[in-house]
């Protein structure tokens, strides 16, 4: 399969690297020139607990250089989706599928502004990856991890075809009708751990061990559960909380990516996480004051970086 990875950072490099290793024609497209140069010169070094290896995908800063592709995998941060979509329109034809595995809610709606829904696949992955520097990633997920995908329109055969290619590459993938349910479950995790670990500068374990933070996590989760339930998903509070605590125990030592974003004074994906809960809450008529406050606090941090050492 001919595949373009748009946004070849931590996750794009993980998926793109494994897909390249299993024999697909993979193009890495990224605006980060130094990373693209490193991949062109030395390939992509993929490090992990089971050993390191190097893959040699094609790499470019201009999507048009790749020419028409069968599959686009969008792995930019949500606030770059619009700009990224603008840059890929001339490598898409009638049979191209565009897959987003980005976190949170809202990316499908942005992609839909550019292409017909029938081209779009969306999904959720429990795999994780860290970018160590130009041309180098660390595959940080413990265990196997799973990716679920679904067509936004009716092209189930596209989803199955992509799933087959992913499984051949060792990316354990299933096609399901329940991706949105999985996305909401992951949203519970990200809206609590990403946001509050970032605001407080704590690891996941430090946050959940702090008795004083419990009421915050409870209130945030209650709101997400209420909004998800009103939107038709099966996410009663007790299940959402159980899931949050289970993931928290597994990820005790982890500093979520928003902690690193805040540390490096970068824009965060808050609009696609707690911000998306607030938007959906408004649609469903469910108040979300705690999530709204979390958004305000992160946005205040983002807009006052220049005052901080
Ligand atoms: P990242 O910052 O490592 O990578 C994003 C890449 O996109 C960067 O290399 C950046 O240069 C590039 N980019 C920005 N604008 C671009 C454009 N217009 N065209 C092409 N490239 C562009 O981010 P990441 O951690 O890989 O996360 C990507 C998405 O996956 C996010 O939605 C994130 O929430 C989600 N996610 C991340 C993880 C993880 O473990 N890192 C796990 C699951 C999901």
CSV table of C-alpha atoms and ligand atoms in Angstrom, one decimal:
chain,number,residue,atom,x,y,z
A,1,UNK,CA,0.0,0.0,0.0
A,2,UNK,CA,1.2,3.5,-0.7
A,3,UNK,CA,0.9,5.5,2.5
A,4,UNK,CA,1.6,9.1,3.5
A,5,UNK,CA,2.1,9.9,7.1
A,6,UNK,CA,1.1,13.6,7.6
A,7,UNK,CA,2.8,14.7,10.9
A,8,UNK,CA,5.7,12.2,11.3
A,9,UNK,CA,6.3,13.0,15.0
A,10,UNK,CA,6.2,10.5,17.8
A,11,UNK,CA,3.1,8.6,16.7
A,12,UNK,CA,3.4,9.2,12.9
A,13,UNK,CA,6.9,7.8,13.1
A,14,UNK,CA,5.7,4.8,15.1
A,15,UNK,CA,3.0,3.8,12.7
A,16,UNK,CA,4.9,4.9,9.6
A,17,UNK,CA,8.1,3.1,10.7
A,18,UNK,CA,6.3,-0.2,11.3
A,19,UNK,CA,4.3,0.1,8.1
A,20,UNK,CA,7.6,0.7,6.2
A,21,UNK,CA,9.3,-2.2,7.9
A,22,UNK,CA,6.6,-4.5,6.7
A,23,UNK,CA,7.1,-3.6,3.0
A,24,UNK,CA,4.7,-0.7,2.3
A,25,UNK,CA,5.7,2.4,0.3
A,26,UNK,CA,5.7,4.9,3.1
A,27,UNK,CA,6.2,8.7,2.8
A,28,UNK,CA,6.9,10.7,5.9
A,29,UNK,CA,5.6,14.3,5.5
A,30,UNK,CA,6.4,16.8,8.2
A,31,UNK,CA,7.1,20.5,8.4
A,32,UNK,CA,10.1,19.9,10.7
A,33,UNK,CA,13.0,20.1,8.3
A,34,UNK,CA,15.7,18.8,10.6
A,35,UNK,CA,13.7,15.6,11.3
A,36,UNK,CA,13.0,15.1,7.6
A,37,UNK,CA,16.7,15.7,6.8
A,38,UNK,CA,17.8,13.2,9.5
A,39,UNK,CA,15.4,10.5,8.1
A,40,UNK,CA,16.7,11.1,4.5
A,41,UNK,CA,20.3,10.8,5.6
A,42,UNK,CA,20.3,8.1,8.3
A,43,UNK,CA,16.7,6.6,8.2
A,44,UNK,CA,14.4,6.6,11.3
A,45,UNK,CA,15.9,4.9,14.4
A,46,UNK,CA,13.1,3.1,16.3
A,47,UNK,CA,14.1,2.2,19.9
A,48,UNK,CA,12.1,-0.1,22.2
A,49,UNK,CA,12.3,-2.5,25.1
A,50,UNK,CA,12.6,-5.4,22.6
A,51,UNK,CA,15.5,-3.8,20.7
A,52,UNK,CA,16.3,-1.0,18.2
A,53,UNK,CA,16.2,-1.0,14.4
A,54,UNK,CA,16.3,1.5,11.6
A,55,UNK,CA,13.8,1.9,8.8
A,56,UNK,CA,14.2,4.0,5.6
A,57,UNK,CA,10.9,5.5,4.5
A,58,UNK,CA,10.7,8.3,1.9
A,59,UNK,CA,10.7,11.7,3.6
A,60,UNK,CA,9.7,15.2,2.5
A,61,UNK,CA,8.3,18.5,3.8
A,62,UNK,CA,6.0,18.7,0.8
A,63,UNK,CA,3.1,16.2,0.5
A,64,UNK,CA,2.9,16.8,-3.3
A,65,UNK,CA,6.3,15.2,-3.8
A,66,UNK,CA,4.7,11.8,-2.7
A,67,UNK,CA,2.1,11.9,-5.5
A,68,UNK,CA,-1.2,10.2,-5.2
A,69,UNK,CA,-1.5,7.8,-2.2
A,70,UNK,CA,-3.9,5.0,-1.1
A,71,UNK,CA,-3.9,6.0,2.5
A,72,UNK,CA,-3.2,9.2,4.4
A,73,UNK,CA,-2.6,8.8,8.2
A,74,UNK,CA,-3.0,12.1,9.9
A,75,UNK,CA,-0.9,12.4,13.0
A,76,UNK,CA,-0.5,16.1,13.5
A,77,UNK,CA,-1.7,17.6,16.8
A,78,UNK,CA,-5.4,18.6,16.5
A,79,UNK,CA,-4.7,22.4,16.2
A,80,UNK,CA,-2.7,21.6,13.0
A,81,UNK,CA,-5.3,19.4,11.3
A,82,UNK,CA,-6.8,22.2,9.2
A,83,UNK,CA,-3.4,23.3,7.9
A,84,UNK,CA,-2.3,19.7,7.3
A,85,UNK,CA,-5.4,18.9,5.3
A,86,UNK,CA,-4.9,21.9,3.1
A,87,UNK,CA,-1.5,20.6,2.2
A,88,UNK,CA,-2.6,17.1,1.1
A,89,UNK,CA,-5.5,17.8,-1.2
A,90,UNK,CA,-3.5,17.1,-4.4
A,91,UNK,CA,-2.4,13.6,-3.3
A,92,UNK,CA,-5.9,12.4,-2.7
A,93,UNK,CA,-8.1,10.9,-5.4
A,94,UNK,CA,-11.5,9.0,-5.4
A,95,UNK,CA,-9.9,5.9,-3.8
A,96,UNK,CA,-7.8,7.5,-1.1
A,97,UNK,CA,-8.7,6.9,2.5
A,98,UNK,CA,-7.8,9.5,5.2
A,99,UNK,CA,-7.3,8.0,8.7
A,100,UNK,CA,-7.2,10.0,11.9
A,101,UNK,CA,-5.9,8.4,15.1
A,102,UNK,CA,-5.4,11.7,16.8
A,103,UNK,CA,-6.6,12.1,20.4
A,104,UNK,CA,-9.8,13.7,21.5
A,105,UNK,CA,-12.9,14.9,19.6
A,106,UNK,CA,-13.2,17.3,16.7
A,107,UNK,CA,-10.7,16.2,14.1
A,108,UNK,CA,-13.2,14.3,11.9
A,109,UNK,CA,-15.3,17.5,11.7
A,110,UNK,CA,-12.2,19.5,10.5
A,111,UNK,CA,-11.2,16.9,7.9
A,112,UNK,CA,-14.8,16.9,6.6
A,113,UNK,CA,-14.4,20.5,5.6
A,114,UNK,CA,-11.9,19.4,3.0
A,115,UNK,CA,-13.1,16.0,1.7
A,116,UNK,CA,-16.2,13.9,1.5
A,117,UNK,CA,-17.0,11.9,4.6
A,118,UNK,CA,-16.8,8.7,2.6
A,119,UNK,CA,-13.0,9.0,2.4
A,120,UNK,CA,-12.6,9.4,6.2
A,121,UNK,CA,-11.7,6.6,8.6
A,122,UNK,CA,-11.2,7.4,12.3
A,123,UNK,CA,-9.9,5.5,15.2
A,124,UNK,CA,-8.3,5.2,18.6
A,125,UNK,CA,-5.0,3.7,19.6
A,126,UNK,CA,-3.7,2.7,23.0
A,127,UNK,CA,-0.1,2.6,21.6
A,128,UNK,CA,2.2,5.4,22.7
A,129,UNK,CA,5.5,6.8,21.4
A,130,UNK,CA,8.0,9.5,22.3
A,131,UNK,CA,10.1,11.6,20.0
A,132,UNK,CA,13.7,11.5,21.2
A,133,UNK,CA,15.1,13.9,18.6
A,134,UNK,CA,15.4,14.3,14.8
A,135,UNK,CA,15.1,10.8,13.2
A,136,UNK,CA,14.7,8.9,16.5
A,137,UNK,CA,11.7,7.6,18.5
A,138,UNK,CA,11.1,5.5,21.5
A,139,UNK,CA,8.2,3.0,21.4
A,140,UNK,CA,7.0,3.6,24.9
A,141,UNK,CA,3.9,1.4,25.1
A,142,UNK,CA,3.9,-1.4,27.5
A,143,UNK,CA,2.4,-4.7,26.2
A,144,UNK,CA,0.8,-4.9,22.7
A,145,UNK,CA,-1.6,-2.1,22.7
A,146,UNK,CA,-4.6,-2.0,20.3
A,147,UNK,CA,-5.9,0.2,17.5
A,148,UNK,CA,-9.6,0.4,16.6
A,149,UNK,CA,-10.9,1.9,13.4
A,150,UNK,CA,-14.2,2.7,11.7
A,151,UNK,CA,-15.3,4.5,8.6
A,152,UNK,CA,-17.0,7.9,9.1
A,153,UNK,CA,-19.1,7.0,6.0
A,154,UNK,CA,-19.9,3.6,4.6
A,155,UNK,CA,-16.6,2.3,3.3
A,156,UNK,CA,-16.2,-0.6,5.7
A,157,UNK,CA,-14.1,-2.4,3.1
A,158,UNK,CA,-11.5,0.4,3.3
A,159,UNK,CA,-11.4,0.1,7.0
A,160,UNK,CA,-10.9,-3.7,6.7
A,161,UNK,CA,-8.2,-3.3,4.1
A,162,UNK,CA,-6.3,-0.8,6.3
A,163,UNK,CA,-6.7,-3.0,9.3
A,164,UNK,CA,-5.2,-6.0,7.4
A,165,UNK,CA,-2.2,-3.9,6.4
A,166,UNK,CA,-1.7,-2.7,10.0
A,167,UNK,CA,-2.0,-6.2,11.4
A,168,UNK,CA,0.7,-7.4,8.9
A,169,UNK,CA,2.9,-4.6,10.3
A,170,UNK,CA,2.4,-5.8,13.9
A,171,UNK,CA,0.0,-3.0,14.7
A,172,UNK,CA,-2.8,-5.0,16.4
A,173,UNK,CA,-6.0,-3.5,14.8
A,174,UNK,CA,-9.7,-4.2,14.7
A,175,UNK,CA,-12.5,-2.7,12.8
A,176,UNK,CA,-15.5,-2.0,15.0
A,177,UNK,CA,-18.7,0.0,15.1
A,178,UNK,CA,-17.8,1.3,18.6
A,179,UNK,CA,-14.8,3.6,18.0
A,180,UNK,CA,-16.7,6.6,19.4
A,181,UNK,CA,-17.3,4.7,22.7
A,182,UNK,CA,-13.5,3.9,22.9
A,183,UNK,CA,-12.8,7.6,22.2
A,184,UNK,CA,-15.0,8.7,25.0
A,185,UNK,CA,-13.4,6.2,27.4
A,186,UNK,CA,-9.9,7.6,26.4
A,187,UNK,CA,-11.2,11.1,26.8
A,188,UNK,CA,-11.9,10.4,30.5
A,189,UNK,CA,-8.3,9.5,30.9
A,190,UNK,CA,-6.8,12.3,28.9
A,191,UNK,CA,-9.1,15.0,30.3
A,192,UNK,CA,-8.0,14.1,33.8
A,193,UNK,CA,-4.4,13.0,33.6
A,194,UNK,CA,-3.1,15.2,30.7
A,195,UNK,CA,-4.8,18.3,32.0
A,196,UNK,CA,-4.3,18.1,35.8
A,197,UNK,CA,-0.8,16.6,35.6
A,198,UNK,CA,0.1,19.5,33.2
A,199,UNK,CA,-1.5,22.1,35.5
A,200,UNK,CA,0.1,20.7,38.6
A,201,UNK,CA,3.4,19.4,37.2
A,202,UNK,CA,2.8,15.9,38.5
A,203,UNK,CA,3.1,12.3,37.2
A,204,UNK,CA,0.0,10.2,37.0
A,205,UNK,CA,0.9,8.3,40.2
A,206,UNK,CA,1.6,11.5,42.1
A,207,UNK,CA,-1.8,12.9,41.0
A,208,UNK,CA,-3.9,9.9,42.0
A,209,UNK,CA,-2.1,9.5,45.3
A,210,UNK,CA,-2.9,13.0,46.3
A,211,UNK,CA,-6.1,12.9,48.4
A,212,UNK,CA,-6.8,16.6,47.8
A,213,UNK,CA,-7.1,16.1,44.0
A,214,UNK,CA,-9.8,13.4,44.3
A,215,UNK,CA,-12.8,15.8,44.3
A,216,UNK,CA,-11.4,17.4,41.1
A,217,UNK,CA,-11.0,14.0,39.3
A,218,UNK,CA,-14.4,12.9,40.5
A,219,UNK,CA,-16.2,16.1,39.3
A,220,UNK,CA,-14.4,16.1,35.9
A,221,UNK,CA,-15.3,12.4,35.4
A,222,UNK,CA,-18.9,13.0,36.5
A,223,UNK,CA,-19.3,15.7,33.9
A,224,UNK,CA,-17.8,13.6,31.1
A,225,UNK,CA,-19.9,10.6,32.0
A,226,UNK,CA,-23.1,12.8,32.0
A,227,UNK,CA,-22.2,14.3,28.6
A,228,UNK,CA,-21.2,11.0,27.0
A,229,UNK,CA,-24.4,9.4,28.3
A,230,UNK,CA,-26.6,12.2,27.0
A,231,UNK,CA,-24.8,11.8,23.6
A,232,UNK,CA,-25.9,8.1,23.6
A,233,UNK,CA,-22.7,6.4,24.8
A,234,UNK,CA,-22.6,3.7,27.5
A,235,UNK,CA,-20.4,5.5,30.1
A,236,UNK,CA,-21.9,5.4,33.5
A,237,UNK,CA,-19.9,7.2,36.2
A,238,UNK,CA,-18.8,4.1,38.0
A,239,UNK,CA,-17.4,2.6,34.8
A,240,UNK,CA,-15.6,5.8,33.8
A,241,UNK,CA,-14.0,6.1,37.2
A,242,UNK,CA,-13.0,2.4,37.3
A,243,UNK,CA,-11.4,2.9,33.8
A,244,UNK,CA,-9.6,6.0,35.0
A,245,UNK,CA,-8.2,4.3,38.1
A,246,UNK,CA,-7.1,1.2,36.1
A,247,UNK,CA,-5.2,3.2,33.5
A,248,UNK,CA,-3.8,5.4,36.3
A,249,UNK,CA,-2.3,2.4,38.1
A,250,UNK,CA,-0.7,1.1,34.9
A,251,UNK,CA,0.7,4.6,34.1
A,252,UNK,CA,1.9,5.7,37.6
A,253,UNK,CA,5.4,6.8,36.5
A,254,UNK,CA,4.1,8.5,33.3
A,255,UNK,CA,4.2,12.3,32.7
A,256,UNK,CA,1.4,12.8,30.0
A,257,UNK,CA,2.3,14.6,26.9
A,258,UNK,CA,0.5,17.8,28.0
A,259,UNK,CA,3.0,18.1,30.9
A,260,UNK,CA,5.8,18.1,28.4
A,261,UNK,CA,3.9,20.6,26.2
A,262,UNK,CA,3.5,23.0,29.1
A,263,UNK,CA,7.1,22.5,30.2
A,264,UNK,CA,8.3,23.4,26.7
A,265,UNK,CA,5.8,26.3,26.4
A,266,UNK,CA,4.0,24.8,23.5
A,267,UNK,CA,0.3,24.9,22.5
A,268,UNK,CA,-1.7,22.0,23.9
A,269,UNK,CA,-4.6,20.0,22.5
A,270,UNK,CA,-7.0,21.2,25.3
A,271,UNK,CA,-9.6,22.2,22.8
A,272,UNK,CA,-9.8,18.6,21.6
A,273,UNK,CA,-10.0,17.2,25.2
A,274,UNK,CA,-11.8,19.1,28.0
A,275,UNK,CA,-12.8,21.8,25.4
A,276,UNK,CA,-14.6,19.1,23.3
A,277,UNK,CA,-16.4,17.9,26.4
A,278,UNK,CA,-17.6,21.5,27.0
A,279,UNK,CA,-18.7,21.9,23.4
A,280,UNK,CA,-20.6,18.5,23.4
A,281,UNK,CA,-22.1,19.5,26.8
A,282,UNK,CA,-23.5,22.6,25.4
A,283,UNK,CA,-25.0,20.6,22.5
A,284,UNK,CA,-26.6,18.1,25.0
A,285,UNK,CA,-27.7,20.8,27.5
A,286,UNK,CA,-25.4,19.4,30.2
A,287,UNK,CA,-23.4,21.9,32.3
A,288,UNK,CA,-19.7,21.3,32.5
A,289,UNK,CA,-18.3,24.0,34.8
A,290,UNK,CA,-15.3,21.9,36.0
A,291,UNK,CA,-14.1,21.0,32.5
A,292,UNK,CA,-14.7,24.7,31.4
A,293,UNK,CA,-12.5,25.9,34.3
A,294,UNK,CA,-9.8,23.3,33.3
A,295,UNK,CA,-9.8,24.8,29.8
A,296,UNK,CA,-9.6,28.3,31.1
A,297,UNK,CA,-6.6,27.4,33.3
A,298,UNK,CA,-4.7,25.7,30.5
A,299,UNK,CA,-5.4,28.6,28.1
A,300,UNK,CA,-4.2,31.1,30.7
A,301,UNK,CA,-1.0,29.1,31.0
A,302,UNK,CA,-0.5,29.0,27.2
A,303,UNK,CA,-1.0,32.7,26.9
A,304,UNK,CA,1.3,33.7,29.7
A,305,UNK,CA,4.3,31.6,28.8
A,306,UNK,CA,6.3,34.8,28.1
A,307,UNK,CA,6.0,35.7,31.8
A,308,UNK,CA,7.5,32.4,33.0
A,309,UNK,CA,11.1,31.4,33.4
B,1,LIG,P1,4.1,15.2,17.8
B,1,LIG,O1,4.2,16.6,18.2
B,1,LIG,O2,5.3,14.3,18.2
B,1,LIG,O3,4.1,15.1,16.2
B,1,LIG,C1,3.3,15.9,15.4
B,1,LIG,C2,4.1,16.3,14.2
B,1,LIG,O4,3.3,17.0,13.3
B,1,LIG,C3,5.4,17.1,14.5
B,1,LIG,O5,6.5,16.4,14.0
B,1,LIG,C4,5.1,18.4,13.7
B,1,LIG,O6,6.3,19.0,13.1
B,1,LIG,C5,4.2,17.9,12.6
B,1,LIG,N1,3.4,18.9,11.9
B,1,LIG,C6,2.8,20.1,12.4
B,1,LIG,N2,2.1,20.7,11.5
B,1,LIG,C7,2.2,20.0,10.3
B,1,LIG,C8,1.7,20.1,9.0
B,1,LIG,N3,1.0,21.2,8.7
B,1,LIG,N4,2.1,19.2,8.1
B,1,LIG,C9,2.8,18.1,8.4
B,1,LIG,N5,3.4,17.9,9.7
B,1,LIG,C10,3.1,18.9,10.6
B,1,LIG,O7,2.7,14.6,18.3
B,1,LIG,P2,2.4,13.1,18.7
B,1,LIG,O8,2.7,12.8,20.1
B,1,LIG,O9,2.9,12.2,17.6
B,1,LIG,O10,0.8,13.2,18.6
B,1,LIG,C11,0.0,13.2,17.4
B,1,LIG,C12,-1.4,12.9,17.7
B,1,LIG,O11,-1.5,11.6,18.2
B,1,LIG,C13,-2.0,13.8,18.7
B,1,LIG,O12,-3.4,14.0,18.5
B,1,LIG,C14,-1.9,13.1,20.0
B,1,LIG,O13,-2.8,13.5,21.0
B,1,LIG,C15,-2.1,11.6,19.5
B,1,LIG,N6,-1.6,10.6,20.3
B,1,LIG,C16,-0.3,10.7,20.8
B,1,LIG,C17,0.2,9.6,21.6
B,1,LIG,C18,1.6,9.6,22.1
B,1,LIG,O14,2.0,8.7,22.8
B,1,LIG,N7,2.5,10.5,21.7
B,1,LIG,C19,-0.6,8.4,21.8
B,1,LIG,C20,-1.9,8.4,21.2
B,1,LIG,C21,-2.3,9.5,20.5
